[in-house]
């Protein structure tokens, strides 16, 4: 769902908001949880307002909204989903939803070499906010996850203080199948596992494989 940020448009980064939720955001969270029937499990990890990067598998456009909605309210107010601009900028309605979630919209078509997406994410979260990211870079319709992109590695390298928290989202691809517009109410489950960090001297590919395994293991817990 996420890729890269457009640096030329003034609304590329939704400005940081106080730790509170708008009426629209609260309504969206209720609707999302009703439609997805999402239950959430915290395994060896507790809800916390410390700065985190929640990284999850990606099978549906609803992933970010449902995961965000499943977090406790005080954590939701400090957590920014990272989402694809080409999807969420298509209509005024989608832009309104993204703005209500304080989403960080990433431009997958217009990559700026002089200012990387990772640097923009770090700037956007400052010293307060957390992120929801999908390291596969796009939705995956297969049972197994795709390879992780390098962004998560560089986030961990540039901000070693961030907790990198694996998340497995189950069944949302059936709630909103690819190519469909209206969601179908079904029971989904979100499992949040223990945080990981980039180890000293750990190579990029080794870390990304370890992070991917951390998400995949949650599927069978």
Coordinates of C-alpha atoms in Angstrom, one line a residue:
X1 CA 0.0 0.0 0.0
X2 CA 2.9 2.3 0.5
X3 CA 5.8 3.4 -1.7
X4 CA 7.2 6.9 -2.1
X5 CA 6.3 10.4 -1.2
X6 CA 5.7 13.3 -3.6
X7 CA 7.8 16.2 -2.4
X8 CA 6.4 18.9 -4.7
X9 CA 2.8 18.8 -3.6
X10 CA 2.1 20.9 -0.4
X11 CA -0.2 18.2 0.9
X12 CA 2.3 15.3 0.5
X13 CA 2.8 15.1 4.3
X14 CA -0.3 15.5 6.3
X15 CA 0.7 17.8 9.1
X16 CA 1.1 16.4 12.6
X17 CA -2.0 16.8 14.8
X18 CA -2.5 16.9 18.5
X19 CA -3.0 13.5 20.2
X20 CA -6.8 13.5 19.7
X21 CA -9.1 12.0 17.1
X22 CA -11.7 13.8 15.0
X23 CA -15.3 12.7 14.9
X24 CA -14.7 11.3 11.4
X25 CA -11.7 9.3 12.6
X26 CA -13.8 7.9 15.5
X27 CA -16.6 7.0 13.1
X28 CA -14.3 5.3 10.7
X29 CA -12.8 3.2 13.4
X30 CA -16.2 2.0 14.5
X31 CA -17.3 1.2 10.9
X32 CA -14.0 -0.5 10.1
X33 CA -14.2 -2.8 13.1
X34 CA -17.9 -3.6 12.4
X35 CA -17.2 -4.5 8.7
X36 CA -14.1 -6.5 9.4
X37 CA -15.2 -8.0 12.7
X38 CA -11.6 -7.5 13.7
X39 CA -10.3 -9.1 16.8
X40 CA -6.8 -8.2 18.0
X41 CA -4.2 -10.2 20.0
X42 CA -1.1 -8.9 21.7
X43 CA 1.5 -11.6 22.0
X44 CA 4.6 -10.7 24.2
X45 CA 3.8 -7.1 23.4
X46 CA 1.7 -4.5 25.2
X47 CA -0.1 -1.4 23.9
X48 CA 2.2 1.5 24.4
X49 CA 2.5 5.1 23.2
X50 CA 6.2 4.8 22.7
X51 CA 7.3 5.4 19.1
X52 CA 6.9 2.3 17.0
X53 CA 6.8 1.0 13.4
X54 CA 4.0 -1.5 13.1
X55 CA 4.9 -3.6 10.0
X56 CA 2.4 -6.0 8.5
X57 CA 1.5 -8.2 5.6
X58 CA -0.6 -6.6 3.0
X59 CA -3.6 -8.2 1.2
X60 CA -6.3 -5.5 1.1
X61 CA -6.8 -1.7 0.8
X62 CA -8.5 -2.1 4.2
X63 CA -5.4 -3.3 6.0
X64 CA -4.2 0.1 7.2
X65 CA -7.6 1.3 8.2
X66 CA -8.5 -1.9 10.1
X67 CA -5.1 -2.2 11.8
X68 CA -5.2 1.5 12.8
X69 CA -8.8 1.1 14.1
X70 CA -7.9 -1.9 16.2
X71 CA -5.3 0.0 18.2
X72 CA -6.4 1.6 21.5
X73 CA -7.7 5.1 21.1
X74 CA -4.7 6.9 22.7
X75 CA -2.3 4.9 20.5
X76 CA -4.4 5.5 17.4
X77 CA -4.1 9.3 17.9
X78 CA -0.3 9.0 17.7
X79 CA -0.1 6.5 14.9
X80 CA 0.1 7.4 11.2
X81 CA -0.7 4.8 8.5
X82 CA 1.6 5.0 5.4
X83 CA -0.5 4.7 2.3
X84 CA -0.3 4.9 -1.5
X85 CA -1.1 8.3 -2.9
X86 CA -2.3 6.8 -6.2
X87 CA -5.1 5.0 -4.4
X88 CA -6.1 7.4 -1.6
X89 CA -5.8 10.6 -3.8
X90 CA -8.3 9.4 -6.4
X91 CA -11.4 11.1 -4.9
X92 CA -12.3 13.7 -2.4
X93 CA -13.9 10.9 -0.2
X94 CA -10.7 8.9 -0.1
X95 CA -8.6 12.0 0.6
X96 CA -10.9 12.9 3.4
X97 CA -10.5 9.4 4.9
X98 CA -6.7 9.7 4.6
X99 CA -6.6 13.1 6.2
X100 CA -8.9 11.9 9.0
X101 CA -6.4 9.1 9.8
X102 CA -3.5 11.6 9.6
X103 CA -2.1 9.2 6.9
X104 CA 1.3 9.8 5.3
X105 CA 0.6 9.5 1.6
X106 CA 3.4 8.0 -0.6
X107 CA 3.8 8.8 -4.3
X108 CA 4.8 5.6 -6.1
X109 CA 5.3 7.4 -9.4
X110 CA 7.4 10.4 -8.6
X111 CA 10.5 9.4 -6.5
X112 CA 12.9 12.1 -5.5
X113 CA 16.5 11.0 -5.2
X114 CA 17.6 13.9 -3.1
X115 CA 15.0 13.2 -0.4
X116 CA 14.3 9.6 0.3
X117 CA 10.9 8.3 1.5
X118 CA 12.5 7.0 4.7
X119 CA 13.8 10.5 5.5
X120 CA 10.3 11.9 5.0
X121 CA 8.8 9.2 7.2
X122 CA 11.3 10.1 10.0
X123 CA 10.6 13.8 9.6
X124 CA 6.8 13.1 9.6
X125 CA 6.8 11.2 12.9
X126 CA 9.2 13.5 14.7
X127 CA 9.6 12.5 18.4
X128 CA 6.0 11.6 19.0
X129 CA 4.2 9.6 16.3
X130 CA 4.4 6.0 15.2
X131 CA 3.9 4.4 11.8
X132 CA 2.0 1.6 10.2
X133 CA 3.9 0.3 7.1
X134 CA 3.6 -2.6 4.7
X135 CA 7.1 -3.7 3.7
X136 CA 5.9 -5.8 0.8
X137 CA 5.3 -2.5 -1.0
X138 CA 2.0 -3.6 -2.5
X139 CA -0.9 -6.0 -1.9
X140 CA -0.1 -9.7 -2.2
X141 CA -2.9 -12.1 -3.2
X142 CA -0.9 -15.2 -2.6
X143 CA -0.9 -17.2 0.7
X144 CA 2.7 -16.4 1.3
X145 CA 4.1 -12.9 1.7
X146 CA 6.3 -11.2 -0.8
X147 CA 9.8 -10.2 -0.2
X148 CA 10.2 -7.1 2.1
X149 CA 11.5 -3.8 0.6
X150 CA 14.4 -2.1 2.1
X151 CA 12.6 0.8 3.8
X152 CA 12.1 -1.0 7.1
X153 CA 15.8 -1.7 7.3
X154 CA 16.7 1.9 6.8
X155 CA 14.1 3.1 9.3
X156 CA 15.7 0.8 11.9
X157 CA 19.1 2.0 11.0
X158 CA 18.4 5.7 11.1
X159 CA 16.1 5.5 14.1
X160 CA 17.4 2.6 16.3
X161 CA 15.2 3.8 19.2
X162 CA 12.0 2.9 17.3
X163 CA 10.4 -0.4 18.2
X164 CA 9.8 -2.5 15.1
X165 CA 6.6 -4.4 15.8
X166 CA 5.5 -7.3 13.5
X167 CA 1.8 -7.7 12.8
X168 CA -0.1 -10.4 10.9
X169 CA -3.4 -9.4 9.4
X170 CA -5.6 -12.4 8.6
X171 CA -8.7 -12.6 6.3
X172 CA -9.0 -9.0 5.2
X173 CA -8.4 -10.0 1.6
X174 CA -11.8 -11.7 1.8
X175 CA -13.5 -8.7 3.4
X176 CA -12.5 -6.5 0.4
X177 CA -11.3 -8.8 -2.4
X178 CA -9.0 -7.3 -5.1
X179 CA -11.0 -5.3 -7.7
X180 CA -14.1 -5.0 -5.5
X181 CA -15.4 -1.7 -4.2
X182 CA -17.8 -2.7 -1.4
X183 CA -16.5 -4.7 1.6
X184 CA -18.2 -7.9 2.8
X185 CA -18.6 -8.3 6.5
X186 CA -16.4 -11.1 7.8
X187 CA -14.4 -12.0 10.8
X188 CA -10.7 -11.0 10.6
X189 CA -7.9 -11.3 13.1
X190 CA -4.9 -9.1 13.8
X191 CA -2.0 -10.5 15.8
X192 CA 0.7 -8.2 17.1
X193 CA 4.0 -9.8 18.1
X194 CA 7.1 -8.8 20.1
X195 CA 9.2 -5.9 18.8
X196 CA 12.5 -6.5 17.0
X197 CA 15.4 -4.2 16.4
X198 CA 18.2 -4.1 13.8
X199 CA 21.2 -5.9 15.3
X200 CA 24.6 -4.3 15.3
X201 CA 26.4 -5.2 12.0
X202 CA 23.3 -7.1 10.7
X203 CA 23.2 -7.1 6.9
X204 CA 20.2 -5.7 5.1
X205 CA 19.0 -8.9 3.5
X206 CA 19.4 -10.8 6.8
X207 CA 17.4 -8.3 8.7
X208 CA 14.6 -8.2 6.1
X209 CA 14.4 -12.0 6.1
X210 CA 14.2 -12.0 9.9
X211 CA 11.5 -9.3 9.9
X212 CA 9.5 -11.2 7.3
X213 CA 9.7 -14.4 9.4
X214 CA 8.6 -12.5 12.5
X215 CA 5.3 -11.6 10.7
X216 CA 4.9 -15.0 9.1
X217 CA 5.3 -16.8 12.4
X218 CA 2.3 -14.9 13.8
X219 CA 0.1 -16.6 11.3
X220 CA 0.2 -19.9 13.1
X221 CA 0.3 -18.7 16.7

